mmCIF file of C-alpha atoms in Angstrom:
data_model
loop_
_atom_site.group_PDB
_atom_site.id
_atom_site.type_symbol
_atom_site.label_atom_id
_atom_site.label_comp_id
_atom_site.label_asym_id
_atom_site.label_seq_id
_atom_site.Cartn_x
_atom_site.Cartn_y
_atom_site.Cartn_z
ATOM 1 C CA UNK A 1384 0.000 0.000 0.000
ATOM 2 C CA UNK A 1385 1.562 3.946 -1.062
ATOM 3 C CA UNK A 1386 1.092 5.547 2.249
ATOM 4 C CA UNK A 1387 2.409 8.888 0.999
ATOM 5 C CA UNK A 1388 3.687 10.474 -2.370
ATOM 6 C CA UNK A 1389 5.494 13.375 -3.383
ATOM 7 C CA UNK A 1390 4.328 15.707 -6.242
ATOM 8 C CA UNK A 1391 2.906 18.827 -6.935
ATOM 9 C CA UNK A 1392 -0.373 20.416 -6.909
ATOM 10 C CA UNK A 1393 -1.318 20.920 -10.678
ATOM 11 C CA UNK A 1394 -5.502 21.306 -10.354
ATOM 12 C CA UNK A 1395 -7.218 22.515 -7.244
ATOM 13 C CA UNK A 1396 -10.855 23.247 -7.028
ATOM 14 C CA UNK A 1397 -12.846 23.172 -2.974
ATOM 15 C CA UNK A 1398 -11.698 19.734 -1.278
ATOM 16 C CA UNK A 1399 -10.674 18.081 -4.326
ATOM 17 C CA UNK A 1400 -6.843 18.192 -5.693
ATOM 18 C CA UNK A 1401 -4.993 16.768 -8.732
ATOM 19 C CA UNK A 1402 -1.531 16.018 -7.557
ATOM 20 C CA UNK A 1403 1.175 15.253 -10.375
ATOM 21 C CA UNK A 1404 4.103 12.817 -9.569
ATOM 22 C CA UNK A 1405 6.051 11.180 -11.815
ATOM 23 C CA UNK A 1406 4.057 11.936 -15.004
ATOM 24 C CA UNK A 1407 0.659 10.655 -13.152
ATOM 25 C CA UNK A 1408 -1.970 12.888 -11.884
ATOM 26 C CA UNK A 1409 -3.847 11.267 -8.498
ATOM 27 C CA UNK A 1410 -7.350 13.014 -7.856
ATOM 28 C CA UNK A 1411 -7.594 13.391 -4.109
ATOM 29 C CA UNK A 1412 -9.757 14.730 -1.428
ATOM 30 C CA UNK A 1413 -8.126 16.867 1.423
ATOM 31 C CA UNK A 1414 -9.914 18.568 4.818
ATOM 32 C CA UNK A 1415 -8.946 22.154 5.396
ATOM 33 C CA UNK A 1416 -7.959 22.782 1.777
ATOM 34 C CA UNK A 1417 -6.715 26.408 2.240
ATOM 35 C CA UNK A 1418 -3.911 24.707 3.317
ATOM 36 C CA UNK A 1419 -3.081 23.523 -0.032
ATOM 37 C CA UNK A 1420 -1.998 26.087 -2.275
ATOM 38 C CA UNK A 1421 -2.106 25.136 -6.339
ATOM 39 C CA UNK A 1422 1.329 24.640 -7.975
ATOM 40 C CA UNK A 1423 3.161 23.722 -5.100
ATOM 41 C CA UNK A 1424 5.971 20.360 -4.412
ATOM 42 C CA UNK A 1425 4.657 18.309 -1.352
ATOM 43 C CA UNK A 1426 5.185 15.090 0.431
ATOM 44 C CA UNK A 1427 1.310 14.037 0.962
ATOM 45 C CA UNK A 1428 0.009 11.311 2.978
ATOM 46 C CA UNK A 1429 -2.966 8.729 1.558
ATOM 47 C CA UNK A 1430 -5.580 6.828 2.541
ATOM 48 C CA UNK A 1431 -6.529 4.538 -0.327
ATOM 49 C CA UNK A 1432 -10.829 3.879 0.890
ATOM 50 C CA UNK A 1433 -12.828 1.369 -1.069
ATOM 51 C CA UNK A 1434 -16.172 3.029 -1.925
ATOM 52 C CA UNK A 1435 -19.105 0.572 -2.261
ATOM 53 C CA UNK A 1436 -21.371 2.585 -4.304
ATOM 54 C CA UNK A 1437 -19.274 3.289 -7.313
ATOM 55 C CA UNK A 1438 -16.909 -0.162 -6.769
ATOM 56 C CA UNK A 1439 -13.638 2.170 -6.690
ATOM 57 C CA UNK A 1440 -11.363 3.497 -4.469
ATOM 58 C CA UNK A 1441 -11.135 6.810 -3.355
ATOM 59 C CA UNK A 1442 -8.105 8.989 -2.602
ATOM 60 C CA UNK A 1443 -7.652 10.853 0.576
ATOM 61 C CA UNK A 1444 -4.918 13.381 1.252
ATOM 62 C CA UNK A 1445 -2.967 14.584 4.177
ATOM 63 C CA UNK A 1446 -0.869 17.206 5.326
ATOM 64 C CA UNK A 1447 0.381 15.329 8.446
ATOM 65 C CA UNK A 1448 1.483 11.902 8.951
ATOM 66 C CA UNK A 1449 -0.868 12.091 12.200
ATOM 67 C CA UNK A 1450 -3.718 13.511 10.703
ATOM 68 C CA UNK A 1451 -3.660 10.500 8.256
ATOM 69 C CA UNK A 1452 -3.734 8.301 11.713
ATOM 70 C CA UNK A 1453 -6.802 10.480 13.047
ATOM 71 C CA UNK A 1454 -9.116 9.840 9.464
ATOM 72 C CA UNK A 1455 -8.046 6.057 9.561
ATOM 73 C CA UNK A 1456 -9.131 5.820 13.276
ATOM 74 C CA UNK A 1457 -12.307 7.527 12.644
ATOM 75 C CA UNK A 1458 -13.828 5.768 10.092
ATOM 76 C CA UNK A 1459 -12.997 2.810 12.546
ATOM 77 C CA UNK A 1460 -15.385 4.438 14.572
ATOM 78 C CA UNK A 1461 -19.253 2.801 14.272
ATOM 79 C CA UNK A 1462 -21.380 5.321 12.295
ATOM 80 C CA UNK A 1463 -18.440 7.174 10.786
ATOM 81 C CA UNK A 1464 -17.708 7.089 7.115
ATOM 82 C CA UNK A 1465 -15.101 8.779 5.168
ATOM 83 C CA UNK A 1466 -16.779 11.742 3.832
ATOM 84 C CA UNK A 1467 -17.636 12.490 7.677
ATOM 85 C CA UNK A 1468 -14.449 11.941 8.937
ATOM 86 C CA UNK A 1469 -13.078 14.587 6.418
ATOM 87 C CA UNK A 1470 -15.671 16.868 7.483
ATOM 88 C CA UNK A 1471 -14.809 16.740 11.443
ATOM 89 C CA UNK A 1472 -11.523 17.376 10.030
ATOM 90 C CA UNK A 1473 -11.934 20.588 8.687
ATOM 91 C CA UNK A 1474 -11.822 21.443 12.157
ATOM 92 C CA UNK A 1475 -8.503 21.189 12.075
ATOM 93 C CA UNK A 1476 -6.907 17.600 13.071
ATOM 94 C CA UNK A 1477 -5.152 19.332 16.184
ATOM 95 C CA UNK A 1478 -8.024 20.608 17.361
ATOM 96 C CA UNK A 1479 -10.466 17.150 17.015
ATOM 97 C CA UNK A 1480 -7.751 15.299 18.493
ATOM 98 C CA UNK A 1481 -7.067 17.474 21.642
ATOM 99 C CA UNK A 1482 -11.154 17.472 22.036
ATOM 100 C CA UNK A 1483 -11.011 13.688 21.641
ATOM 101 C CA UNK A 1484 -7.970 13.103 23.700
ATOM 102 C CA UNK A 1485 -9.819 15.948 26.591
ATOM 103 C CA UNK A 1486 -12.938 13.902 25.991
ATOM 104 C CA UNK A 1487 -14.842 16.855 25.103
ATOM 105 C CA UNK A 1488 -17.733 15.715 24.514
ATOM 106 C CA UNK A 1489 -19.969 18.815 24.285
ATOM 107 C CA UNK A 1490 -17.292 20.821 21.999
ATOM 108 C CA UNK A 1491 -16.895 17.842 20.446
ATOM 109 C CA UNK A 1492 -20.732 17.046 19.457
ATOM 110 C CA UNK A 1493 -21.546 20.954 18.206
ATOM 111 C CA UNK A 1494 -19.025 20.288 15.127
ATOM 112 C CA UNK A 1495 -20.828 20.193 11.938
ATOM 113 C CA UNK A 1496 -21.670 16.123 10.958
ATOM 114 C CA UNK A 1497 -21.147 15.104 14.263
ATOM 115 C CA UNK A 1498 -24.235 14.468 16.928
ATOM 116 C CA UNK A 1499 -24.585 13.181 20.621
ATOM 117 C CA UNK A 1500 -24.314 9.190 19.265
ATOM 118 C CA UNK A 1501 -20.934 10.122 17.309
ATOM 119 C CA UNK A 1502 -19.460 11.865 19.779
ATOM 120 C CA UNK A 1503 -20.074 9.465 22.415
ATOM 121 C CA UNK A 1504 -18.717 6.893 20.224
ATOM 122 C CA UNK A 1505 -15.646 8.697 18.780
ATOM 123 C CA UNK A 1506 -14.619 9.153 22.734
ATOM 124 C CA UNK A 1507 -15.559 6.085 23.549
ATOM 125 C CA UNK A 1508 -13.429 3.911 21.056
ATOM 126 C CA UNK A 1509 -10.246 7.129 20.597
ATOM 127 C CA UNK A 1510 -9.702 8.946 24.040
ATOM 128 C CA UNK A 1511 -7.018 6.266 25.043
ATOM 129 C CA UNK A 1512 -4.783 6.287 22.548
ATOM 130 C CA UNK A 1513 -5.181 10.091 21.514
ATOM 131 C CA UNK A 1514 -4.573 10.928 24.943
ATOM 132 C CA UNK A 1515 -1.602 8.966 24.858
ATOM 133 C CA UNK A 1516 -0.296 10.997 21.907
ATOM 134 C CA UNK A 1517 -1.536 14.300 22.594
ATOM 135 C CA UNK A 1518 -0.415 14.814 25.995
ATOM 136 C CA UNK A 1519 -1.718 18.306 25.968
ATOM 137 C CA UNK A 1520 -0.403 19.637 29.323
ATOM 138 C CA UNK A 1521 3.120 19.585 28.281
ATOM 139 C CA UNK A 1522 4.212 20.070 24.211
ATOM 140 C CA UNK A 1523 7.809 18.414 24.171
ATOM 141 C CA UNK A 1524 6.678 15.152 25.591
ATOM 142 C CA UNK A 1525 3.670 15.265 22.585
ATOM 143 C CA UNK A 1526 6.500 15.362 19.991
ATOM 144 C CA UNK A 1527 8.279 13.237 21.491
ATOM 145 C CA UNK A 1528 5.162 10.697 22.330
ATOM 146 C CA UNK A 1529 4.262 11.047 18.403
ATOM 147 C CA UNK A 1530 7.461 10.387 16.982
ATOM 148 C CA UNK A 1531 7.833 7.401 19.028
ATOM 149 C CA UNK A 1532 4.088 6.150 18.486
ATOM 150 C CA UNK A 1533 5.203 7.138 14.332
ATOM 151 C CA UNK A 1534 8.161 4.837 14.217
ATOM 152 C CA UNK A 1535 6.465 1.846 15.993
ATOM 153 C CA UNK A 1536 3.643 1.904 13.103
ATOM 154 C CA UNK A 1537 6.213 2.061 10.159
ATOM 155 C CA UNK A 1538 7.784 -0.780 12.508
ATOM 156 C CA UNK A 1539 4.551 -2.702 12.281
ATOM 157 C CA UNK A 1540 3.541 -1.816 8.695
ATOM 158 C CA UNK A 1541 6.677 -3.317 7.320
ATOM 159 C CA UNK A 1542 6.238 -6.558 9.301
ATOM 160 C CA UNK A 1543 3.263 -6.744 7.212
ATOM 161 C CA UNK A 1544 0.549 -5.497 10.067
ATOM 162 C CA UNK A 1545 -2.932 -4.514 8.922
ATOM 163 C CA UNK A 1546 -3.938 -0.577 9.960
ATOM 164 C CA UNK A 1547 -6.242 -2.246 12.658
ATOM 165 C CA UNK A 1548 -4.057 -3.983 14.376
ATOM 166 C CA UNK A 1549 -1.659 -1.135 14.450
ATOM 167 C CA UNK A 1550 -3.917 0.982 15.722
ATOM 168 C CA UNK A 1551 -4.983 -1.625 18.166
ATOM 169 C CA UNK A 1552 -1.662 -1.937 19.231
ATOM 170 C CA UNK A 1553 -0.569 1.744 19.702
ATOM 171 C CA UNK A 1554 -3.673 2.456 21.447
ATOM 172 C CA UNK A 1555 -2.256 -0.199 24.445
ATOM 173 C CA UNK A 1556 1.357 0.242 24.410
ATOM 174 C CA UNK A 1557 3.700 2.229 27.258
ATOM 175 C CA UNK A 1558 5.889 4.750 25.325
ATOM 176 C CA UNK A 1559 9.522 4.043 26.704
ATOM 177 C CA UNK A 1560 12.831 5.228 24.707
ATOM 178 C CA UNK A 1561 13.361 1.542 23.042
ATOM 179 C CA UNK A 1562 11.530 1.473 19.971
ATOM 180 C CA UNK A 1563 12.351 -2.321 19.718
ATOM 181 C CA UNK A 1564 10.991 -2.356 23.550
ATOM 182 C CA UNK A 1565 7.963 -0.933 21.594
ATOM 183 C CA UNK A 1566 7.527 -3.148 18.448
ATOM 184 C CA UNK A 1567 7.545 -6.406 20.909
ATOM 185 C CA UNK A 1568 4.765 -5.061 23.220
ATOM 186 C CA UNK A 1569 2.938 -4.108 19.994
ATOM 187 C CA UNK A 1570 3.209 -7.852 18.946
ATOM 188 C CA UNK A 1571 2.555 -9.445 21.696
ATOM 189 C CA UNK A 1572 -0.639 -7.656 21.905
ATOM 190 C CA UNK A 1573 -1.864 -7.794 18.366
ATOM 191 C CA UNK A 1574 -1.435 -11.636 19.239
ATOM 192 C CA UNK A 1575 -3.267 -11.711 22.561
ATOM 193 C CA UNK A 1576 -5.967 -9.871 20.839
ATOM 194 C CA UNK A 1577 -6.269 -12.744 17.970
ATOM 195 C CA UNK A 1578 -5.810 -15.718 20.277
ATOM 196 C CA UNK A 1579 -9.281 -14.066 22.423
ATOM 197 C CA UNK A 1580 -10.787 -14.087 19.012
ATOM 198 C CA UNK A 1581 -10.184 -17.315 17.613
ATOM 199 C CA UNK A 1582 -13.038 -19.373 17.370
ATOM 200 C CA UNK A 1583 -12.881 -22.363 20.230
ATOM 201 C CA UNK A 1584 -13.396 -25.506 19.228
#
C-alpha cells in the first residue's frame, strides 16, 4: 500500500486536488484545503478507501502523517464514514484530536456532521490512545510521544501489520525510549488480541 507520495499540486478546485508525480496525476480529497496552495511540491500522505457505491477506491490526502492516523481511526469508529471523517476534520486535526484526547464531549458534538451518538462513540473507542499521543499539558513530551508512536507503526507496517491492528496496538502500548521495547509489546498484543478471538473448538 503507497502511504504517501510526493508531487505537486497541478488542479485545485474546494476539497478536491490533482496532484502530479512522476508523469501521473492522483485526484484526491483533502480537509482544510486552504492549506493547499495550487502549484506547489509536497510530500502528501494517503488513505486509499474502497467506496461501495461506485466499486472504486477513493483517494484521501494529508498534510500530516498524524492527521492521516486520526481519518483512519475515525472511520474505525461505528457510524463514521469517510466523507464524515473529512468533514470533522476541517476542524482542524489538532483541534479534534485534543477534544477527543480531553474527551470533550460537548465541543466535540456541536461540530458540523457530528451528533450526541458520534461523539459518544468517537470518545468512547479514541480517548485512550489520543490521549496517549496528545499529551496536551506539556508540548515536548507530545512530539516526542508522536514520533515514538510514528516509528512503531512504520515498525509494524513493514512486518506486514494490517492498519487495525496497528492501531490496536498503539492504542495499548507504554511509550519508553526503546523502539524495539515498543515493536515487541505491539506484537505481543496484536497476538493476545487474535488468540481471544479465535473461534474455540
Amino acid at each position: 500500500m503507497t502511504i504517501y507520495k510526493f508531487g505537486e499540486i497541478v488542479y485545485k478546485k474546494n476539497k478536491n486536488l490533482i496532484l502530479e508525480s512522476y508523469g501521473t496525476g492522483y485526484m484526491i480529497q483533502v480537509a482544510c484545503a486552504d492549506r493547499f496552495e495550487l502549484n506547489t511540491k509536497l510530500k502528501m500522505h494517503l488513505a486509499y478507501i474502497y467506496n461501495e457505491f461506485a466499486k472504486t477506491f477513493s483517494i484521501y490526502g494529508f498534510k500530516d502523517y498524524m492527521e492521516r492516523i486520526l481519518f483512519l481511526d475515525l472511520i474505525n469508529v461505528n457510524g463514521i464514514g469517510a466523507k464524515i471523517a473529512m468533514n470533522i476534520l476541517d476542524n482542524g486535526w489538532e483541534t479534534v484530536a485534543d477534544l477527543v484526547a480531553s474527551a470533550n464531549y460537548e465541543t466535540l458534538s456541536k461540530l458540523n456532521f457530528v451528533n450526541e451518538k458520534n461523539a459518544r462513540n468517537i470518545i468512547l473507542s479514541l480517548q485512550d490512545k489520543w490521549k496517549k499521543i496528545r499529551n496536551v499539558s506539556n508540548s515536548n513530551e507530545t512530539a516526542k510521544n508522536i514520533n515514538a508512536l510514528s516509528d512503531v507503526s512504520e515498525s509494524l507496517k513493514m512486518l506486514g501489520f494490517k492498519e487495525k491492528q496497528i492501531s490496536y496496538a498503539l492504542s495499548k502500548i507504554k511509550i519508553s525510549e526503546q523502539l524495539e521495547d515498543m515493536v515487541e509489546q505491539s506484537i505481543k498484543l496484536i497476538a493476545n488480541k487474535y488468540h481471544e478471538n479465535r473461534p474455540t473448538t
